[in-house]
């Protein structure tokens, strides 16, 4: 298997895990817009490419796929997911499988208010959300929601701009500065949960699921987590994900309160916390290899131990400037 990681950025450990499973059979290619993106130096070969909003970006990626005989492509940043989804046919025409959802699913996942509406339509428990200050005030008057609340950009990623708001004056000021914010029920009394899931490329079925409780979160995601297993969670997620069209790895954020799970967000890519799943023995790389070779993966849940802790830390890549 030859795999291309677009927008590799800082995801060094993920590429290391792929290399560990793949060994010498197949190669890892990475792209980024900068020679100082550390993860590109974990790959067998890298390319510096235009920004994703450049007209030459997709033609450049397609050329790399042809040159390197790539069989599967993925991205590690949210804004590029829709781009790959839109150009799926062009990749498939040259024999490249795309680890990205269909266009409609990609759009819903990137628009947090549309995600809320979509989940509501399909009777899937989620966090109460308002798309504007007027509808929030109506909800407040009807005692459907109360302060504090949680606000975040409708189309944001990496937790940028997400924060707790304590009163109406602060909320009105926040919405005035950024009208794109959505307003959510504050789930401070709930348990923060994350799940790494693999949706088989061939069968489009959920075939692997790793769940973990968040012990500590930094900007952009969880930094300390502990694994657990719950059949009720597995059933909830398998039912919820049937109303989407995913392909490959996804990262799901949830809350658990009073015996019920609430779906919060879905990132249709490798999440930063997938390192925990891999370290606990849940190897999506093998599942991707099977799909690339035309083999459907059989569903397998709970094939890991509970109470395995992940503790994330910072590391560095050191290079001479002449080698960049």
Short mmCIF file of C-alpha atoms in Angstrom, two decimals:
data_model
loop_
_atom_site.label_atom_id
_atom_site.label_comp_id
_atom_site.label_asym_id
_atom_site.label_seq_id
_atom_site.Cartn_x
_atom_site.Cartn_y
_atom_site.Cartn_z
CA UNK A 1 0.00 0.00 0.00
CA UNK A 2 1.24 3.45 -0.95
CA UNK A 3 -0.54 6.16 1.03
CA UNK A 4 -0.54 9.94 0.68
CA UNK A 5 -1.07 12.14 3.73
CA UNK A 6 -2.09 15.65 2.66
CA UNK A 7 -1.47 18.60 4.99
CA UNK A 8 0.63 16.45 7.33
CA UNK A 9 1.52 19.35 9.63
CA UNK A 10 2.58 18.14 13.09
CA UNK A 11 1.11 14.63 12.97
CA UNK A 12 4.47 12.91 13.38
CA UNK A 13 3.35 10.09 15.67
CA UNK A 14 0.51 9.09 13.35
CA UNK A 15 2.92 8.65 10.44
CA UNK A 16 5.27 6.71 12.71
CA UNK A 17 2.43 4.33 13.60
CA UNK A 18 1.66 3.78 9.92
CA UNK A 19 5.30 3.04 9.22
CA UNK A 20 5.39 0.58 12.12
CA UNK A 21 2.50 -1.44 10.70
CA UNK A 22 3.43 -1.11 7.02
CA UNK A 23 7.10 -1.92 7.47
CA UNK A 24 9.00 -1.94 4.19
CA UNK A 25 5.98 -2.99 2.13
CA UNK A 26 4.57 0.16 0.59
CA UNK A 27 5.53 3.76 1.18
CA UNK A 28 4.25 6.86 2.97
CA UNK A 29 4.19 10.15 1.08
CA UNK A 30 3.37 13.45 2.80
CA UNK A 31 2.56 16.95 1.61
CA UNK A 32 2.43 20.35 3.24
CA UNK A 33 2.80 24.00 2.29
CA UNK A 34 5.89 24.45 4.47
CA UNK A 35 9.30 22.79 4.77
CA UNK A 36 9.04 23.33 8.53
CA UNK A 37 6.04 21.01 8.91
CA UNK A 38 7.68 18.32 11.09
CA UNK A 39 5.52 15.38 10.00
CA UNK A 40 6.78 15.44 6.42
CA UNK A 41 10.14 14.18 7.72
CA UNK A 42 8.45 11.05 9.08
CA UNK A 43 7.40 10.07 5.53
CA UNK A 44 9.43 8.14 2.96
CA UNK A 45 9.12 11.15 0.67
CA UNK A 46 7.48 14.57 0.86
CA UNK A 47 6.29 17.32 -1.47
CA UNK A 48 5.80 21.01 -0.80
CA UNK A 49 2.52 21.99 -2.45
CA UNK A 50 0.31 25.08 -2.96
CA UNK A 51 -2.34 26.08 -0.42
CA UNK A 52 -5.57 24.09 -0.59
CA UNK A 53 -7.44 27.13 -1.97
CA UNK A 54 -5.05 27.43 -4.92
CA UNK A 55 -6.47 26.38 -8.32
CA UNK A 56 -3.38 24.23 -8.89
CA UNK A 57 -3.74 22.32 -5.63
CA UNK A 58 -5.85 19.36 -6.75
CA UNK A 59 -3.96 18.95 -10.08
CA UNK A 60 -0.73 18.92 -8.03
CA UNK A 61 -2.04 16.24 -5.67
CA UNK A 62 -3.30 14.14 -8.60
CA UNK A 63 0.13 14.38 -10.26
CA UNK A 64 1.81 13.23 -7.02
CA UNK A 65 -0.58 10.28 -6.87
CA UNK A 66 0.37 9.25 -10.41
CA UNK A 67 4.10 9.74 -9.87
CA UNK A 68 4.21 7.84 -6.56
CA UNK A 69 1.65 5.17 -7.57
CA UNK A 70 -0.54 6.14 -4.63
CA UNK A 71 -3.44 3.81 -3.79
CA UNK A 72 -5.10 5.74 -0.96
CA UNK A 73 -5.19 9.43 0.00
CA UNK A 74 -6.30 11.24 3.14
CA UNK A 75 -5.98 14.64 4.76
CA UNK A 76 -5.21 15.59 8.35
CA UNK A 77 -6.98 18.98 8.38
CA UNK A 78 -10.72 19.70 8.38
CA UNK A 79 -10.91 22.33 5.58
CA UNK A 80 -9.47 19.87 3.06
CA UNK A 81 -11.99 17.09 3.70
CA UNK A 82 -14.66 18.65 1.49
CA UNK A 83 -12.06 19.25 -1.22
CA UNK A 84 -11.15 15.56 -1.40
CA UNK A 85 -14.82 14.60 -1.28
CA UNK A 86 -15.63 16.89 -4.22
CA UNK A 87 -12.82 15.44 -6.34
CA UNK A 88 -13.33 11.78 -5.38
CA UNK A 89 -14.16 10.75 -8.95
CA UNK A 90 -10.89 12.20 -10.30
CA UNK A 91 -8.90 10.22 -7.74
CA UNK A 92 -10.84 7.02 -8.35
CA UNK A 93 -10.27 7.33 -12.10
CA UNK A 94 -6.52 6.94 -11.46
CA UNK A 95 -7.02 4.09 -8.98
CA UNK A 96 -6.81 6.07 -5.73
CA UNK A 97 -9.22 5.42 -2.87
CA UNK A 98 -10.22 8.52 -0.90
CA UNK A 99 -10.50 8.41 2.88
CA UNK A 100 -13.18 11.09 3.06
CA UNK A 101 -16.98 11.08 3.31
CA UNK A 102 -19.42 11.92 0.52
CA UNK A 103 -19.92 15.64 -0.17
CA UNK A 104 -23.18 15.98 1.75
CA UNK A 105 -21.76 14.30 4.84
CA UNK A 106 -18.57 16.38 4.63
CA UNK A 107 -20.65 19.58 4.48
CA UNK A 108 -22.79 18.58 7.46
CA UNK A 109 -19.75 17.68 9.57
CA UNK A 110 -18.06 21.01 8.87
CA UNK A 111 -21.17 23.06 9.70
CA UNK A 112 -21.88 22.54 13.40
CA UNK A 113 -25.36 24.05 13.33
CA UNK A 114 -26.36 21.99 10.29
CA UNK A 115 -25.03 18.95 12.13
CA UNK A 116 -27.29 19.76 15.09
CA UNK A 117 -30.33 20.13 12.82
CA UNK A 118 -29.51 16.92 10.96
CA UNK A 119 -29.17 14.91 14.16
CA UNK A 120 -32.43 16.36 15.46
CA UNK A 121 -34.20 15.34 12.24
CA UNK A 122 -32.99 11.77 12.70
CA UNK A 123 -33.89 11.58 16.39
CA UNK A 124 -30.27 11.25 17.53
CA UNK A 125 -29.50 12.75 20.93
CA UNK A 126 -27.25 15.78 20.67
CA UNK A 127 -26.39 19.00 22.51
CA UNK A 128 -29.08 21.71 22.44
CA UNK A 129 -27.84 24.34 19.97
CA UNK A 130 -29.00 27.74 18.73
CA UNK A 131 -27.82 29.34 15.49
CA UNK A 132 -28.43 32.99 16.48
CA UNK A 133 -29.04 35.23 19.48
CA UNK A 134 -32.77 35.71 18.74
CA UNK A 135 -33.62 32.00 18.84
CA UNK A 136 -31.46 31.62 21.95
CA UNK A 137 -33.36 34.38 23.75
CA UNK A 138 -36.62 32.62 22.87
CA UNK A 139 -35.23 29.37 24.30
CA UNK A 140 -34.09 31.21 27.42
CA UNK A 141 -37.55 32.74 27.92
CA UNK A 142 -39.12 29.28 27.57
CA UNK A 143 -36.66 27.82 30.15
CA UNK A 144 -35.21 25.42 27.57
CA UNK A 145 -31.68 26.64 28.28
CA UNK A 146 -29.89 28.69 30.93
CA UNK A 147 -26.55 30.35 31.58
CA UNK A 148 -23.70 29.55 31.45
CA UNK A 149 -23.65 28.53 27.78
CA UNK A 150 -20.94 27.42 25.39
CA UNK A 151 -20.15 29.24 22.14
CA UNK A 152 -18.01 28.20 19.18
CA UNK A 153 -17.65 29.11 15.48
CA UNK A 154 -20.17 27.38 13.24
CA UNK A 155 -17.43 26.27 10.84
CA UNK A 156 -14.40 26.26 13.13
CA UNK A 157 -11.89 23.53 13.85
CA UNK A 158 -9.30 22.77 16.50
CA UNK A 159 -11.44 24.32 19.28
CA UNK A 160 -10.45 27.82 18.10
CA UNK A 161 -12.88 30.39 19.52
CA UNK A 162 -14.77 27.85 21.65
CA UNK A 163 -15.46 29.08 25.18
CA UNK A 164 -17.86 29.28 28.11
CA UNK A 165 -20.03 32.41 28.42
CA UNK A 166 -21.60 33.34 31.76
CA UNK A 167 -24.20 36.05 31.07
CA UNK A 168 -26.27 37.84 28.41
CA UNK A 169 -24.04 40.91 28.16
CA UNK A 170 -20.97 38.75 27.47
CA UNK A 171 -22.94 36.64 24.97
CA UNK A 172 -24.25 39.67 23.05
CA UNK A 173 -20.72 41.12 22.88
CA UNK A 174 -19.35 37.80 21.63
CA UNK A 175 -22.06 37.47 18.96
CA UNK A 176 -21.54 41.08 17.88
CA UNK A 177 -17.83 40.45 17.32
CA UNK A 178 -18.41 37.11 15.58
CA UNK A 179 -21.93 36.47 14.20
CA UNK A 180 -20.80 33.01 13.03
CA UNK A 181 -20.86 31.71 16.60
CA UNK A 182 -23.40 29.09 17.62
CA UNK A 183 -24.74 28.87 21.17
CA UNK A 184 -24.91 25.53 22.96
CA UNK A 185 -26.08 24.13 26.26
CA UNK A 186 -23.13 23.99 28.67
CA UNK A 187 -22.40 20.34 29.38
CA UNK A 188 -20.05 20.92 32.30
CA UNK A 189 -21.71 18.24 34.43
CA UNK A 190 -21.38 15.58 31.71
CA UNK A 191 -18.56 13.16 30.97
CA UNK A 192 -16.45 14.12 27.93
CA UNK A 193 -16.10 11.11 25.60
CA UNK A 194 -14.27 10.47 22.33
CA UNK A 195 -14.45 7.58 19.88
CA UNK A 196 -12.15 6.56 17.03
CA UNK A 197 -14.12 4.68 14.39
CA UNK A 198 -13.29 2.99 11.11
CA UNK A 199 -15.97 2.84 8.43
CA UNK A 200 -15.10 0.21 5.86
CA UNK A 201 -14.46 1.76 2.43
CA UNK A 202 -16.05 -1.19 0.61
CA UNK A 203 -19.06 -2.03 2.78
CA UNK A 204 -19.57 1.46 4.28
CA UNK A 205 -20.22 -0.25 7.62
CA UNK A 206 -18.70 0.57 11.01
CA UNK A 207 -16.16 -2.21 11.57
CA UNK A 208 -13.99 -0.91 14.42
CA UNK A 209 -14.60 1.34 17.40
CA UNK A 210 -12.33 2.52 20.22
CA UNK A 211 -13.83 4.64 23.02
CA UNK A 212 -12.07 6.73 25.63
CA UNK A 213 -12.84 9.19 28.40
CA UNK A 214 -11.06 12.53 28.30
CA UNK A 215 -8.99 13.20 31.40
CA UNK A 216 -7.42 16.44 30.16
CA UNK A 217 -7.88 18.62 27.08
CA UNK A 218 -5.61 21.20 25.52
CA UNK A 219 -6.43 23.54 22.62
CA UNK A 220 -7.42 21.35 19.70
CA UNK A 221 -8.19 18.10 21.53
CA UNK A 222 -7.64 15.65 24.35
CA UNK A 223 -4.14 15.28 25.78
CA UNK A 224 -4.89 12.58 28.38
CA UNK A 225 -7.47 9.83 27.92
CA UNK A 226 -8.41 6.44 29.37
CA UNK A 227 -10.00 3.61 27.39
CA UNK A 228 -13.32 2.02 28.28
CA UNK A 229 -15.91 -0.25 26.71
CA UNK A 230 -19.69 0.10 26.66
CA UNK A 231 -22.03 -1.87 24.42
CA UNK A 232 -24.65 0.86 24.80
CA UNK A 233 -22.22 3.38 23.29
CA UNK A 234 -21.40 1.01 20.41
CA UNK A 235 -25.10 0.59 19.62
CA UNK A 236 -25.72 4.35 19.84
CA UNK A 237 -22.86 5.16 17.47
CA UNK A 238 -23.64 2.43 14.94
CA UNK A 239 -27.24 3.64 14.75
CA UNK A 240 -26.25 7.32 14.54
CA UNK A 241 -23.63 6.81 11.84
CA UNK A 242 -26.04 4.98 9.53
CA UNK A 243 -27.57 8.33 8.56
CA UNK A 244 -24.22 9.52 7.15
CA UNK A 245 -21.95 8.29 4.35
CA UNK A 246 -18.44 7.98 5.73
CA UNK A 247 -15.40 6.26 4.28
CA UNK A 248 -12.39 5.42 6.44
CA UNK A 249 -11.39 6.82 9.86
CA UNK A 250 -13.56 9.26 11.78
CA UNK A 251 -13.27 10.94 15.18
CA UNK A 252 -16.47 11.41 17.20
CA UNK A 253 -16.95 13.71 20.21
CA UNK A 254 -19.72 12.83 22.66
CA UNK A 255 -21.08 13.64 26.11
CA UNK A 256 -22.44 11.18 28.67
CA UNK A 257 -24.98 12.41 31.21
CA UNK A 258 -27.61 10.65 33.33
CA UNK A 259 -27.15 7.36 31.55
CA UNK A 260 -27.47 8.80 28.03
CA UNK A 261 -24.96 9.55 25.26
CA UNK A 262 -25.15 12.79 23.28
CA UNK A 263 -23.35 13.14 19.94
CA UNK A 264 -21.52 16.47 19.74
CA UNK A 265 -19.27 16.58 16.66
CA UNK A 266 -17.83 14.28 13.99
CA UNK A 267 -14.43 14.89 12.40
CA UNK A 268 -14.22 12.65 9.30
CA UNK A 269 -10.45 12.09 9.47
CA UNK A 270 -7.86 10.64 11.85
CA UNK A 271 -8.34 12.42 15.16
CA UNK A 272 -5.37 13.47 17.26
CA UNK A 273 -6.39 10.90 19.87
CA UNK A 274 -6.21 7.96 17.45
CA UNK A 275 -2.68 7.43 18.80
CA UNK A 276 -4.37 6.02 21.91
CA UNK A 277 -6.37 3.50 19.88
CA UNK A 278 -3.28 2.37 17.98
CA UNK A 279 -1.27 2.06 21.18
CA UNK A 280 -4.02 -0.11 22.66
CA UNK A 281 -3.92 -2.45 19.67
CA UNK A 282 -6.72 -1.07 17.47
CA UNK A 283 -4.89 -0.86 14.15
CA UNK A 284 -6.78 1.03 11.42
CA UNK A 285 -3.73 0.73 9.15
CA UNK A 286 -4.44 -2.97 8.62
CA UNK A 287 -8.08 -2.17 7.89
CA UNK A 288 -7.04 0.35 5.24
CA UNK A 289 -4.61 -2.18 3.73
CA UNK A 290 -7.40 -4.75 3.50
CA UNK A 291 -9.69 -2.28 1.72
CA UNK A 292 -6.94 -1.26 -0.70
CA UNK A 293 -6.52 -4.95 -1.54
CA UNK A 294 -10.25 -5.38 -2.14
CA UNK A 295 -11.00 -7.11 1.18
CA UNK A 296 -14.00 -6.09 3.27
CA UNK A 297 -13.26 -5.93 6.98
CA UNK A 298 -15.49 -7.83 9.38
CA UNK A 299 -16.89 -5.82 12.32
CA UNK A 300 -14.79 -6.24 15.48
CA UNK A 301 -15.60 -4.26 18.61
CA UNK A 302 -14.05 -4.36 22.05
CA UNK A 303 -10.76 -5.89 20.88
CA UNK A 304 -8.76 -3.80 23.36
CA UNK A 305 -8.39 -3.48 27.12
CA UNK A 306 -10.19 -0.96 29.32
CA UNK A 307 -8.23 1.37 31.61
CA UNK A 308 -5.37 1.92 29.16
CA UNK A 309 -4.20 5.51 29.64
CA UNK A 310 -2.73 7.79 26.97
CA UNK A 311 -0.58 10.73 28.11
CA UNK A 312 0.35 13.03 25.23
CA UNK A 313 3.55 15.07 25.33
CA UNK A 314 5.53 17.36 23.02
CA UNK A 315 8.53 16.26 20.99
CA UNK A 316 10.74 17.83 18.32
CA UNK A 317 12.26 17.23 14.88
CA UNK A 318 15.81 18.55 14.48
CA UNK A 319 17.18 19.23 10.97
CA UNK A 320 19.95 21.33 9.44
CA UNK A 321 18.41 24.19 7.46
CA UNK A 322 20.15 22.90 4.35
CA UNK A 323 18.18 19.66 4.65
CA UNK A 324 14.77 21.35 4.72
#
